[in-house]
Every structure is written in C-alpha cells, then in structure tokens.
N, CA, C and O atoms as a DFTB+ gen file, in Angstrom:
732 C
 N C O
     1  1      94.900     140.999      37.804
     2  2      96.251     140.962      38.253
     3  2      96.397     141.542      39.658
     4  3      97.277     141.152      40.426
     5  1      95.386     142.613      40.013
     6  2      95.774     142.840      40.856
     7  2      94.958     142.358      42.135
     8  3      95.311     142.708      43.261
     9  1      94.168     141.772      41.980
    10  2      93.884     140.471      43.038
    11  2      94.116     139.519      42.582
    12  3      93.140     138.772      42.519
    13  1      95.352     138.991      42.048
    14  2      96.458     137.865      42.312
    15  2      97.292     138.364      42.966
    16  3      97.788     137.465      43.645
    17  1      97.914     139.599      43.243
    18  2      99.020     140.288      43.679
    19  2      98.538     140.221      45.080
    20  3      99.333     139.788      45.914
    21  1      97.321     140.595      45.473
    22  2      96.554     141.176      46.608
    23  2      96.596     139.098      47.453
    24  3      97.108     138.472      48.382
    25  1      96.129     138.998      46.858
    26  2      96.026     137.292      47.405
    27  2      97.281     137.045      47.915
    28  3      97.423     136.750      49.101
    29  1      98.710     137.181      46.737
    30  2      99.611     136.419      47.015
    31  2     100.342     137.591      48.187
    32  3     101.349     137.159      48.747
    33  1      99.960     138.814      48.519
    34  2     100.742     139.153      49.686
    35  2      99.900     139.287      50.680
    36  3     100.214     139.769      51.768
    37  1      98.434     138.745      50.290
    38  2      97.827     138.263      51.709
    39  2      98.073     136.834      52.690
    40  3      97.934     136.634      53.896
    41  1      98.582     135.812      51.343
    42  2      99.370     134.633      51.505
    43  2     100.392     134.632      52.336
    44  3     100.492     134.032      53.406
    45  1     101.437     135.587      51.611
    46  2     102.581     135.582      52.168
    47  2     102.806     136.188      53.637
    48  3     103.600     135.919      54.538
    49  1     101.448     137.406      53.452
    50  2     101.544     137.495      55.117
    51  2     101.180     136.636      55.984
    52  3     101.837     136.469      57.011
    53  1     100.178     136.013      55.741
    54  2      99.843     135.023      56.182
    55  2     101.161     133.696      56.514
    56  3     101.401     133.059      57.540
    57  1     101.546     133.684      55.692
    58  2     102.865     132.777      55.514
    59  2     103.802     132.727      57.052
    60  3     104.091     131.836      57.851
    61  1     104.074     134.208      56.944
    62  2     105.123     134.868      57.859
    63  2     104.429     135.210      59.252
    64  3     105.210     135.042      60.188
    65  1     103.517     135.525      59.521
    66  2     102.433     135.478      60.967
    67  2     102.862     133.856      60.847
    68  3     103.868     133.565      61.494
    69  1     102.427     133.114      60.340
    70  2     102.430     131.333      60.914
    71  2     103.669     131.076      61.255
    72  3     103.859     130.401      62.266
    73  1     105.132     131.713      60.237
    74  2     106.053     131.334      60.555
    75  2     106.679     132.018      61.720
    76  3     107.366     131.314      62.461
    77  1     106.558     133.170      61.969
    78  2     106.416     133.714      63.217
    79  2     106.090     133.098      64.663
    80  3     106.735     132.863      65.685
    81  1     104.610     132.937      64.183
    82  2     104.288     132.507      65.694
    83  2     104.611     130.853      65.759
    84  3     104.379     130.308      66.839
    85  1     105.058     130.151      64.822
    86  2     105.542     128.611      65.022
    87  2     107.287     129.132      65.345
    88  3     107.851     128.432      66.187
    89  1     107.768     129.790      64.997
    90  2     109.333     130.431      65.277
    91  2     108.981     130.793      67.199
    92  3     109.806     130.444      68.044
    93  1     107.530     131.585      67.627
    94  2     107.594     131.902      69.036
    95  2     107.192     130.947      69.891
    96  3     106.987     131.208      71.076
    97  1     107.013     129.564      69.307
    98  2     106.381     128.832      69.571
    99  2     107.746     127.669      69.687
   100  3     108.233     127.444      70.796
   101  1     108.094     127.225      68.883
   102  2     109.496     127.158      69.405
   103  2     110.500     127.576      70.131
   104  3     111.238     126.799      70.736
   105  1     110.676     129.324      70.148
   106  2     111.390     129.201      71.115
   107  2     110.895     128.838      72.501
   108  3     111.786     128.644      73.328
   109  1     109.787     128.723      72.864
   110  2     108.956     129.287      73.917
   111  2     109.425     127.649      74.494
   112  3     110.095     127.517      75.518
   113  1     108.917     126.372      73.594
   114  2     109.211     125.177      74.208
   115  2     110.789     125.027      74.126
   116  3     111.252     124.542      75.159
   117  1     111.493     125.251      73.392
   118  2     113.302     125.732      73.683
   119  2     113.030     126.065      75.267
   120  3     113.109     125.213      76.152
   121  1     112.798     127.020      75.414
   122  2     112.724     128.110      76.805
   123  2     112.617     126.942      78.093
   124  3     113.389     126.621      78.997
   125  1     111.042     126.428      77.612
   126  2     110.946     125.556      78.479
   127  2     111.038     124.124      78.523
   128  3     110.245     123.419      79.148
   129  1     112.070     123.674      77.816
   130  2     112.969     122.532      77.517
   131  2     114.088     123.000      78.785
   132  3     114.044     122.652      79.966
   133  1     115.077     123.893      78.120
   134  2     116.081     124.398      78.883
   135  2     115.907     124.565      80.319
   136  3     116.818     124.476      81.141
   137  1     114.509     124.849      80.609
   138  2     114.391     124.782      82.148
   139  2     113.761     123.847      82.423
   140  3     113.213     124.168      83.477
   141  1     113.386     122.631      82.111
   142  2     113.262     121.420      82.623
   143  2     114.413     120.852      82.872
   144  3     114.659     120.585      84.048
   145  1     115.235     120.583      82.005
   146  2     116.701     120.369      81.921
   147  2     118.011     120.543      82.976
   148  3     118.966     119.793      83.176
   149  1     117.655     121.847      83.565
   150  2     118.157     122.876      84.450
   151  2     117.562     121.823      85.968
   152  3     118.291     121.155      86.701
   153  1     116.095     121.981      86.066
   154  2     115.481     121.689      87.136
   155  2     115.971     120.357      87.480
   156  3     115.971     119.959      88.645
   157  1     116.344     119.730      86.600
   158  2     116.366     117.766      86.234
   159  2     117.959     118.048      86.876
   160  3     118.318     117.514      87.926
   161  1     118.824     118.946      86.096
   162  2     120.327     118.409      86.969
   163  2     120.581     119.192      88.568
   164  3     121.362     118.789      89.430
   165  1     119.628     120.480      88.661
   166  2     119.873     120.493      90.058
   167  2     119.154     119.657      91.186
   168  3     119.489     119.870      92.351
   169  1     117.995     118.535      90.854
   170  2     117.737     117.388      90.919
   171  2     118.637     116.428      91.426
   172  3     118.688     115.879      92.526
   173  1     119.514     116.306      90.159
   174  2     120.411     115.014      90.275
   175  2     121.415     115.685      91.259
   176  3     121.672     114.996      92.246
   177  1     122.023     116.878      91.186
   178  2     122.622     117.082      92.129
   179  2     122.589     117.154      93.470
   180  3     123.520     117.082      94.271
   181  1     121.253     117.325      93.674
   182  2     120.768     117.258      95.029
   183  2     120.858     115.684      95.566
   184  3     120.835     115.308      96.738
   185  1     120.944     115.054      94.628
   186  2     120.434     113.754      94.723
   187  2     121.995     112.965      95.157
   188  3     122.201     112.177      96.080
   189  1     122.947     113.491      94.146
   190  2     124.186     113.038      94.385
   191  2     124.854     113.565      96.053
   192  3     125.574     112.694      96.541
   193  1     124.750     114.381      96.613
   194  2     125.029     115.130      97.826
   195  2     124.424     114.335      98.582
   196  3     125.158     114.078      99.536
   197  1     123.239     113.693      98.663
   198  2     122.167     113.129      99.323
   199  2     123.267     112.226      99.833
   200  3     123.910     112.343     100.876
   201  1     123.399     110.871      98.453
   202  2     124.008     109.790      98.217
   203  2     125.220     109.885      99.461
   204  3     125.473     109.277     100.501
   205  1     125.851     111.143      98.605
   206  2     127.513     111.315      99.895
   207  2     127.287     111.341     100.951
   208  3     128.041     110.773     101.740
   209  1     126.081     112.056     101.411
   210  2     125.940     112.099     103.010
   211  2     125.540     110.506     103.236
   212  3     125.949     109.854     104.196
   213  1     125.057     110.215     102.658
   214  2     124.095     108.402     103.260
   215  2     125.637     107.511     102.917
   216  3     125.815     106.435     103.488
   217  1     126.349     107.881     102.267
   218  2     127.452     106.827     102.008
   219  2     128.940     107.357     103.356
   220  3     129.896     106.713     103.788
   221  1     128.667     108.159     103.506
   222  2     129.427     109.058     104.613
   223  2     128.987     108.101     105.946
   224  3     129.654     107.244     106.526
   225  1     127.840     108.499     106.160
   226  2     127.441     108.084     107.450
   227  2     127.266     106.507     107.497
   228  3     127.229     105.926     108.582
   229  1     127.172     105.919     106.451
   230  2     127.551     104.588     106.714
   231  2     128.754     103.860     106.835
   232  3     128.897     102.723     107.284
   233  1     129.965     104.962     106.199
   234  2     131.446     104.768     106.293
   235  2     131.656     104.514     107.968
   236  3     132.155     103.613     108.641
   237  1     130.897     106.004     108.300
   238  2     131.449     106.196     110.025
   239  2     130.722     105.180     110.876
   240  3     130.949     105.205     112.086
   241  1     129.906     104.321     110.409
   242  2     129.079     103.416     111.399
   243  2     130.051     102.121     111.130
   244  3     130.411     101.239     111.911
   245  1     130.371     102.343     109.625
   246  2     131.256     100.870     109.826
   247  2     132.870     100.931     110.405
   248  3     133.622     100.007     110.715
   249  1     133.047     102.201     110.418
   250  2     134.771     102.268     111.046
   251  2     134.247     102.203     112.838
   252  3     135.089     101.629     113.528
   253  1     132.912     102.745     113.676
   254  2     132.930     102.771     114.257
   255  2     132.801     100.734     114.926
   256  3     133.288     100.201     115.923
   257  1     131.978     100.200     113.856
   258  2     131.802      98.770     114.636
   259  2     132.941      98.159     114.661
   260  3     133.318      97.357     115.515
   261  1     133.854      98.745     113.161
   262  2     135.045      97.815     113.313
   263  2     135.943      97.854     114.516
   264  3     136.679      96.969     114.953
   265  1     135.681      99.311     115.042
   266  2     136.825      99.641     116.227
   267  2     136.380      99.210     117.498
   268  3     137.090      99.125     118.501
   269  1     134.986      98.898     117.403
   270  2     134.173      98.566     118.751
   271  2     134.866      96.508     119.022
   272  3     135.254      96.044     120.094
   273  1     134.802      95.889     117.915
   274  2     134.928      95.124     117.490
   275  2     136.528      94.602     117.635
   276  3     136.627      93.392     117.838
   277  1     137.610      95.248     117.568
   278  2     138.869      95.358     117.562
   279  2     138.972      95.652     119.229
   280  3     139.863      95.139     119.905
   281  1     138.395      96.154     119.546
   282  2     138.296      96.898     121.005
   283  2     137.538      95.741     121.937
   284  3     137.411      96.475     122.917
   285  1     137.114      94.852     122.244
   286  2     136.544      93.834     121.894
   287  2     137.182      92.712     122.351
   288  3     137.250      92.229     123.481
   289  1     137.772      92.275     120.994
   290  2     138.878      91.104     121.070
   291  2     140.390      91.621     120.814
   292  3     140.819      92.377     119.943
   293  1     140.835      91.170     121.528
   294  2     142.360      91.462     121.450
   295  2     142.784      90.570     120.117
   296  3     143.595      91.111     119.365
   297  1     142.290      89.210     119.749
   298  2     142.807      89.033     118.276
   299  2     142.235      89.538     117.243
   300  3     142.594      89.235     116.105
   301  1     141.302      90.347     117.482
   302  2     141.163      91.344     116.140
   303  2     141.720      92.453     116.043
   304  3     142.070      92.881     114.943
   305  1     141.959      93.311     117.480
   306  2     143.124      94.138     117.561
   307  2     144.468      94.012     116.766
   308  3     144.866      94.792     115.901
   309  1     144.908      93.213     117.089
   310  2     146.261      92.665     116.314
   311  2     146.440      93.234     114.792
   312  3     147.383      93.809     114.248
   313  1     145.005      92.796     114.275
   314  2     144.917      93.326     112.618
   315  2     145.764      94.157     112.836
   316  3     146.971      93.985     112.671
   317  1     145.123      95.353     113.313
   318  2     144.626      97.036     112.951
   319  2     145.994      97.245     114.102
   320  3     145.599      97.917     115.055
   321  1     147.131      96.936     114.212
   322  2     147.705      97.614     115.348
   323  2     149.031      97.901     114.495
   324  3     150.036      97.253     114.202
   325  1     148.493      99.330     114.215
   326  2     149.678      99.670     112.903
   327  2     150.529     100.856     114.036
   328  3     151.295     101.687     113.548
   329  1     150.250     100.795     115.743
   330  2     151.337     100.952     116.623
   331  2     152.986     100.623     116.918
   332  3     153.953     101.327     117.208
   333  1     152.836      99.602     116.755
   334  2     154.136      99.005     116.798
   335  2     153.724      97.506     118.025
   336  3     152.929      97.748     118.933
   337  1     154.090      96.645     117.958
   338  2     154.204      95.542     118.731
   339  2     154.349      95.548     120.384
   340  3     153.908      94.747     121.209
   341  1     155.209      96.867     120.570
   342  2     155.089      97.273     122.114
   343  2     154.060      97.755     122.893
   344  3     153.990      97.668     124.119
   345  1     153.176      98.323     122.066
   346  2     152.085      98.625     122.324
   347  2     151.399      97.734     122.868
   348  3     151.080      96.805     122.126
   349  1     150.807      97.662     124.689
   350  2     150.142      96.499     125.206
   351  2     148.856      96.845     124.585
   352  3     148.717      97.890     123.949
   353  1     147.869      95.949     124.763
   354  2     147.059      95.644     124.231
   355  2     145.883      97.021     125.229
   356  3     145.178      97.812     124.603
   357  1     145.947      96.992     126.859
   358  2     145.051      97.885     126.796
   359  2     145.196      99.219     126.159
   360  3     144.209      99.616     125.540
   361  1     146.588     100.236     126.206
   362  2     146.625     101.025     125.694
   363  2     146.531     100.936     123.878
   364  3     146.345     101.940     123.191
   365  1     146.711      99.443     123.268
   366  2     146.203      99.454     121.914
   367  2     144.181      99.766     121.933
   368  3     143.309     100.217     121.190
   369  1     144.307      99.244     123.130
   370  2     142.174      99.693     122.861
   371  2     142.183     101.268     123.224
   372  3     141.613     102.126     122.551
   373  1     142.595     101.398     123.875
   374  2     142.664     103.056     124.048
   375  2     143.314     103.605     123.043
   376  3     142.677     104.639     122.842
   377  1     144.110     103.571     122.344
   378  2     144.183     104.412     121.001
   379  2     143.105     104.619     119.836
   380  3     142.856     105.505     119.019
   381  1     142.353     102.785     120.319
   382  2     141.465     102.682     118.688
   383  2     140.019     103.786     119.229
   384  3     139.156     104.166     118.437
   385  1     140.039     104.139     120.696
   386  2     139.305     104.437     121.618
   387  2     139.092     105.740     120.919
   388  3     138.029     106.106     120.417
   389  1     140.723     106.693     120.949
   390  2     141.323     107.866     120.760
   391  2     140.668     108.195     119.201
   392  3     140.141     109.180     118.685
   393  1     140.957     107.001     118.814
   394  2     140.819     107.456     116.943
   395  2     139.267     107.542     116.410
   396  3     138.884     107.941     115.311
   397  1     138.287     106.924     117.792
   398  2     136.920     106.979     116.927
   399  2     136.746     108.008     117.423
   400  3     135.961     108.595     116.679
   401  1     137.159     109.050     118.808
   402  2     136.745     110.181     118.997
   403  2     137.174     111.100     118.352
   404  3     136.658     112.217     118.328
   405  1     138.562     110.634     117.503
   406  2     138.878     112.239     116.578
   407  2     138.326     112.128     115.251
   408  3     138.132     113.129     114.562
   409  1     138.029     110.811     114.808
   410  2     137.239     110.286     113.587
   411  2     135.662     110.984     113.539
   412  3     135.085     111.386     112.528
   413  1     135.148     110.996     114.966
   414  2     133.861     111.842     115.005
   415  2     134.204     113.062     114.804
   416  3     133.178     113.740     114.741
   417  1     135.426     113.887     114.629
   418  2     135.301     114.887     114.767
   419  2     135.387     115.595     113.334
   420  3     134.989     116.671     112.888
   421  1     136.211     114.312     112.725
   422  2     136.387     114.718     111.362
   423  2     135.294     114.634     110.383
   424  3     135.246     115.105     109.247
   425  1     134.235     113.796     111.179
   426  2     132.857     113.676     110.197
   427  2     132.133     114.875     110.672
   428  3     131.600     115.594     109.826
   429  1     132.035     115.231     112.163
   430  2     131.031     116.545     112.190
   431  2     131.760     117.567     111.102
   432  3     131.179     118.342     110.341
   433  1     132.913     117.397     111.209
   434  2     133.430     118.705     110.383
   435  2     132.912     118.186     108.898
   436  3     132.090     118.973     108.430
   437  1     133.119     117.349     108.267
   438  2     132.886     116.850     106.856
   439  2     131.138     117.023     106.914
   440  3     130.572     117.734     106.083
   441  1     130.725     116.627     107.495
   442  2     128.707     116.908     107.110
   443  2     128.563     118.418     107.462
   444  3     127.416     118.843     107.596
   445  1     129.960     119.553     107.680
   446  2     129.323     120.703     107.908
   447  2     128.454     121.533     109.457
   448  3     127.988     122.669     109.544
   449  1     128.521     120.200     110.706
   450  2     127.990     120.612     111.746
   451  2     129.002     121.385     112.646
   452  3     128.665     121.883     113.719
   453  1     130.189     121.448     112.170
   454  2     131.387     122.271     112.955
   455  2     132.060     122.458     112.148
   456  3     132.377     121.582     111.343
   457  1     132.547     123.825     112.104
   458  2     133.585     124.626     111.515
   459  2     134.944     124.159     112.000
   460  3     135.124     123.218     112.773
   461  1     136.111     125.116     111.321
   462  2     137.410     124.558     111.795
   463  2     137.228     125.343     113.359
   464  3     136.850     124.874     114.432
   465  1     137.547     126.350     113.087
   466  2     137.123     127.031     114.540
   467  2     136.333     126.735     115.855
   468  3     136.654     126.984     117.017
   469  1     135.002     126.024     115.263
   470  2     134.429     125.362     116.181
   471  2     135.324     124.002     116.733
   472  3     135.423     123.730     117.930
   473  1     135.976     123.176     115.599
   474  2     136.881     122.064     116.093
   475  2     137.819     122.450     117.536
   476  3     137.892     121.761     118.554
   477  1     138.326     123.441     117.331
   478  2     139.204     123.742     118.632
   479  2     139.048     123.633     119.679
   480  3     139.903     123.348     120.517
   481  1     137.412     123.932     119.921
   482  2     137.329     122.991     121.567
   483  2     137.313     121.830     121.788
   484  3     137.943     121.433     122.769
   485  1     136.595     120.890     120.966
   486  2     136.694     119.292     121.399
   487  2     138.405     119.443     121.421
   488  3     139.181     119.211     122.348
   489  1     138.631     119.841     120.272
   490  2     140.420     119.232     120.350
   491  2     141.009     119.405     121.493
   492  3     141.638     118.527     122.082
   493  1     140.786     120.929     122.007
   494  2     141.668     121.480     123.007
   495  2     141.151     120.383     124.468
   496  3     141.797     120.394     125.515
   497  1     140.392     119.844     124.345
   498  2     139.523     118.920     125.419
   499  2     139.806     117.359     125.018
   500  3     139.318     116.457     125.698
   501  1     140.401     117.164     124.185
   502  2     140.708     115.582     124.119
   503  2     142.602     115.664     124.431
   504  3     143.319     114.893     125.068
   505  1     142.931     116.914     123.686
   506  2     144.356     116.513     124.100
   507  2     145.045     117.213     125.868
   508  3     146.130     117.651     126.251
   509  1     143.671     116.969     126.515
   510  2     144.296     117.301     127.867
   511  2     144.270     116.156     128.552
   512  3     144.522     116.236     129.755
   513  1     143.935     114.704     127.917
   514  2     144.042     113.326     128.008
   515  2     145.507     113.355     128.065
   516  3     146.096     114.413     127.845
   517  1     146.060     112.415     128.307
   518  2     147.524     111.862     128.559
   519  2     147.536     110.757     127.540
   520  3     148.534     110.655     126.827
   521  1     146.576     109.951     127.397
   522  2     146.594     109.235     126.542
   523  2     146.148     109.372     125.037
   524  3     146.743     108.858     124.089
   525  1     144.890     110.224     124.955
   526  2     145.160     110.764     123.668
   527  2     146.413     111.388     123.289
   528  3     146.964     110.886     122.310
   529  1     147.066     112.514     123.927
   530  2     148.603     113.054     123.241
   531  2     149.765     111.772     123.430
   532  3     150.938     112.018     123.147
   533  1     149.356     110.340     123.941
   534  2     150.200     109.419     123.576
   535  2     149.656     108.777     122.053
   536  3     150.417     108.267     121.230
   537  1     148.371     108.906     121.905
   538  2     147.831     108.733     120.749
   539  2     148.383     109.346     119.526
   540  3     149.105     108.770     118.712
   541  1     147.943     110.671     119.467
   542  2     148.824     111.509     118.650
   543  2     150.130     111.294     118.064
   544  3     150.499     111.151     116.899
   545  1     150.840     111.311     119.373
   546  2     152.033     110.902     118.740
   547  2     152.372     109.423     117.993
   548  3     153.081     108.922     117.120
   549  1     151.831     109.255     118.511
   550  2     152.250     107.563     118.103
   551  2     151.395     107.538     116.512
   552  3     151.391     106.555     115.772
   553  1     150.928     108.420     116.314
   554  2     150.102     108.871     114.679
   555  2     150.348     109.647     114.400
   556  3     149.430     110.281     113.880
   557  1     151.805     110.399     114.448
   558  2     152.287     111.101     113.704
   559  2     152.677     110.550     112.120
   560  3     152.686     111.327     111.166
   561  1     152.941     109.344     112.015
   562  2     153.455     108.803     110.711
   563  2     152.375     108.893     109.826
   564  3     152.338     109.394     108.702
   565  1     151.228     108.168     110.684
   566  2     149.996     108.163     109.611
   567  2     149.408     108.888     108.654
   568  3     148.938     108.638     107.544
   569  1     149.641     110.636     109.878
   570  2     149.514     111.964     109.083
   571  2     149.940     112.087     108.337
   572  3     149.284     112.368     107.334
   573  1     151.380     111.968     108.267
   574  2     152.308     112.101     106.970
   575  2     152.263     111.493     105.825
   576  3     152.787     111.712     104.733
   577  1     151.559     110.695     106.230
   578  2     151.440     109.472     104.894
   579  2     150.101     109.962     104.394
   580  3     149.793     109.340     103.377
   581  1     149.268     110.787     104.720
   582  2     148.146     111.110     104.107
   583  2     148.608     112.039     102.711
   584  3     149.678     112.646     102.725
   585  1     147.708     112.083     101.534
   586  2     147.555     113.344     100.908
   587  2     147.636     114.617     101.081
   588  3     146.686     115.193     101.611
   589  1     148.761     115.324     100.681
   590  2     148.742     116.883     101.529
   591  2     147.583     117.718     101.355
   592  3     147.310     118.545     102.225
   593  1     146.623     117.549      99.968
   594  2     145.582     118.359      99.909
   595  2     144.165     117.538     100.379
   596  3     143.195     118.082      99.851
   597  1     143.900     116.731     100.968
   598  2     142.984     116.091     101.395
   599  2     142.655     116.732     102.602
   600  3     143.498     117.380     103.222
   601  1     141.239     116.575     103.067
   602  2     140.294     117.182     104.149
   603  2     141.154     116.693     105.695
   604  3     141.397     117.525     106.570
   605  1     141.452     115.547     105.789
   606  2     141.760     114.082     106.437
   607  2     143.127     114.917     106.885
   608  3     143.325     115.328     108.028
   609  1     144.020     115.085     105.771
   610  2     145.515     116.026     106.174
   611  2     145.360     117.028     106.976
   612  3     146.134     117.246     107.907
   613  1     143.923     118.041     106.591
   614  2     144.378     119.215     106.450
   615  2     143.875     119.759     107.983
   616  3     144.408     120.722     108.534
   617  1     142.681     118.925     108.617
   618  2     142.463     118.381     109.840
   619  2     143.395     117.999     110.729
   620  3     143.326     118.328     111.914
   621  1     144.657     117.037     110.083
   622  2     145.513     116.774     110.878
   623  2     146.544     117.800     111.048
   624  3     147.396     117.719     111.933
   625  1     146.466     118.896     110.096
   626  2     148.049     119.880     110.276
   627  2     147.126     120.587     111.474
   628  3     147.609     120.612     112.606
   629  1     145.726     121.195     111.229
   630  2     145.562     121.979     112.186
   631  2     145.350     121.426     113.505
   632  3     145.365     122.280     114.391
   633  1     145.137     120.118     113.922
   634  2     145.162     118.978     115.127
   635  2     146.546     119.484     115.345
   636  3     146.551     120.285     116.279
   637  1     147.573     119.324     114.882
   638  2     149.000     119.109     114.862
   639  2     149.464     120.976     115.446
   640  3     150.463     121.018     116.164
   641  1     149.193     121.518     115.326
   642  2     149.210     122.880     115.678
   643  2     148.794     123.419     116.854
   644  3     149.342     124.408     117.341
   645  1     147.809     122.817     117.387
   646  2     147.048     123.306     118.375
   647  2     148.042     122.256     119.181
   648  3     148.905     122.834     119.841
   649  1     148.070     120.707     119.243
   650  2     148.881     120.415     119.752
   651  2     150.286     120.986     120.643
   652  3     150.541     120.975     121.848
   653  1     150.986     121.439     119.536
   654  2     152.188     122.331     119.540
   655  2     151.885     123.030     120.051
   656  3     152.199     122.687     121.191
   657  1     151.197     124.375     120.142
   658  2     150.624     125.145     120.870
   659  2     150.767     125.412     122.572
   660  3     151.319     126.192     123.349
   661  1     149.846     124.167     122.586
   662  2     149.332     123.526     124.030
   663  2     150.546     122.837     124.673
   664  3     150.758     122.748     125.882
   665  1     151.189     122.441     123.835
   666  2     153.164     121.441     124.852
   667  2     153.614     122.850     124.472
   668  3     154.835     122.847     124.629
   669  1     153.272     123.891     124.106
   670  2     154.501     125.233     124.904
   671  2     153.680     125.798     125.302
   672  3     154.085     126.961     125.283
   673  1     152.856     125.787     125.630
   674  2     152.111     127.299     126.090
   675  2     152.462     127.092     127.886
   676  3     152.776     126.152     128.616
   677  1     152.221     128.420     128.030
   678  2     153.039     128.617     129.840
   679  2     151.849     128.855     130.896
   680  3     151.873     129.037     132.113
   681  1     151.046     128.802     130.180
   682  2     149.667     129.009     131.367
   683  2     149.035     127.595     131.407
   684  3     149.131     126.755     130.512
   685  1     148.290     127.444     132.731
   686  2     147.093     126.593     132.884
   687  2     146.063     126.574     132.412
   688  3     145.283     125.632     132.548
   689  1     145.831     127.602     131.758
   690  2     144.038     127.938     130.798
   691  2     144.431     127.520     129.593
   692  3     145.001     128.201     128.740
   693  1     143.926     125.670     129.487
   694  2     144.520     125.082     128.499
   695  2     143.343     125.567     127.343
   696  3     143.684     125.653     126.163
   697  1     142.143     125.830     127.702
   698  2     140.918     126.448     127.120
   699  2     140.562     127.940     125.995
   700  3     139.569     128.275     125.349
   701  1     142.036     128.583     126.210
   702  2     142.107     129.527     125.618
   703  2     143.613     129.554     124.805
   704  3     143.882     130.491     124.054
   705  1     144.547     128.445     125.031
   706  2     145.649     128.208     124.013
   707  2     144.936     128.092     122.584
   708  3     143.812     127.593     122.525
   709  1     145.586     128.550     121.433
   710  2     145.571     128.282     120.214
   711  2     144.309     129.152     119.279
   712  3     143.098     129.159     119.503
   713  1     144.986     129.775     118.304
   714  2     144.249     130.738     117.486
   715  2     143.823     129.572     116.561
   716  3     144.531     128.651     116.154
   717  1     142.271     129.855     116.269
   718  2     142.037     129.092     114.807
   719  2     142.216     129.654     113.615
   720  3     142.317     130.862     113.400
   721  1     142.251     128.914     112.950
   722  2     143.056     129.295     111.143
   723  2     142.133     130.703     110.919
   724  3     141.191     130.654     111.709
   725  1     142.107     131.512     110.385
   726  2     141.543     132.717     109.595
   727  2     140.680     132.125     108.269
   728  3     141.400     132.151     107.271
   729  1     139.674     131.732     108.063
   730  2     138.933     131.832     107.026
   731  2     139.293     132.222     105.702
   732  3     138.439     132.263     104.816
C-alpha cells in the first residue's frame, strides 16, 4: 500500500511539474503571441501614415497640374473661377497663381516641415504682394465655407489674423508684425 501511495504521489507530482511547465509554456507563447501582434499593428500603422503621406503628395501634384493647366488656357480657367465673372482673366491666373503658393504652404505645414510659427514668415512675405491680399480677399467666402475644426480652416483663421494685423499695423517692418498662436 504504501508503494501504491508512493507511486501515485510520485504521479501526481509528476502530473503537476508537466502541468506546470505546459501552463509556463503557454503563457510564454501567449507572451509571445501578444508581441507579435503588437509588432504587426505598429507595422500597419506605420504603413497607414506611409499611405497618407504618398496619397498627400499626390493630392498636391494633382491640384498643382490642375492649376498649371487652368493657368494655361483661359477655357479651362473658366471651370475653376469661383471669383466672380469680373475677374479678368490675367488676374484670374494670378489668383490660381496665389492659391498654389498658399496650398504649398498648407502641405509643408500638413507633412510636419513647418510649424504654425514657422508659417508666419512665408505668410508675412506673400501678403506684401498686392495681389495676393487681392487674393485673400476675394477668398474670404471660401474660408467660411470650410469646416470650423478642419486643418484647412484653422490655417485660414490664423492667415486671416496676421492679415489683419499687417492692414493696421503703423510701422514699415512688415517682418516683425504679428505674434504666432502660443502652442
């Protein structure tokens, strides 16, 4: 009896060591399941960001041909001349002119190569044009019609500010008008 007893709790230890180490053995591929898993979606995420930038920069190549293109022919102008009808045709190419240079500005800012802060100099340097701040204005509606929480808006309130700024400010150092937003 008592090596049946001796057997069966050499068994059972035995039992429990196997179930043990198949229990550490599981978690262990758990463990490293979970971090394959992990590795695989910051993967895909990398992958999706990728995508936005390559779908980004092909947005801005095709708004840029379309405007080159519009700029171009005066009957393709016509499309896109959401100016008003008085608008002659050279100052309609000079607006579409106006809009691919602030359109670049809104993509350096969107891929992250300029801050808002950094924006303030090109800006403060395009609206000392006469014809860009005829630009502007004449796209004031457009702004408005944007999404108030969109990138695209929020670009345009602070465009729209510095603007303002610069038609009151009382000095000639058009270079140092206008505080940028606070972070």
């Amino acid at each position: 009896m008592a090596t049946q007893s001796n057997g069966i709790r050499a068994l059972s230890a035995a039992a429990l060591v196997g179930f043990a180490l198949g229990g550490a053995t599981l978690a262990l591929t758990m463990q490293q399941r979970r971090e394959e898993l992990r590795l695989r979606v910051e993967q895909l995420e990398r992958d999706e960001v990728a995508q936005r930038r390559r779908a980004r920069a092909h947005q801005q190549r095709m708004h840029w041909a379309l405007l080159v293109k519009a700029i171009d022919d005066p009957s393709l102008a016509a499309v896109i001349n959401t100016y008003g009808a008085e608008v002659p045709l050279e100052k309609l190419r000079q607006y579409f002119y106006a809009n691919a240079w602030y359109v670049n500005l809104f993509h350096l800012n969107q891929a992250g190569v300029v801050d808002q802060e950094q924006l303030y100099g090109p800006l403060r340097d395009l609206f000392q044009s006469p014809v860009f701040r005829e630009y502007w204005e004449a796209t004031r509606n457009h702004r408005t019609a944007l999404k108030h929480s969109s990138d695209e808006a929020r670009l345009g309130r602070l465009a729209d500010r510095l603007y303002e700024e610069l038609e009151e400010a009382e000095t000639d150092e058009w270079w140092v008008v206008g505080e940028p937003p606070a972070f």
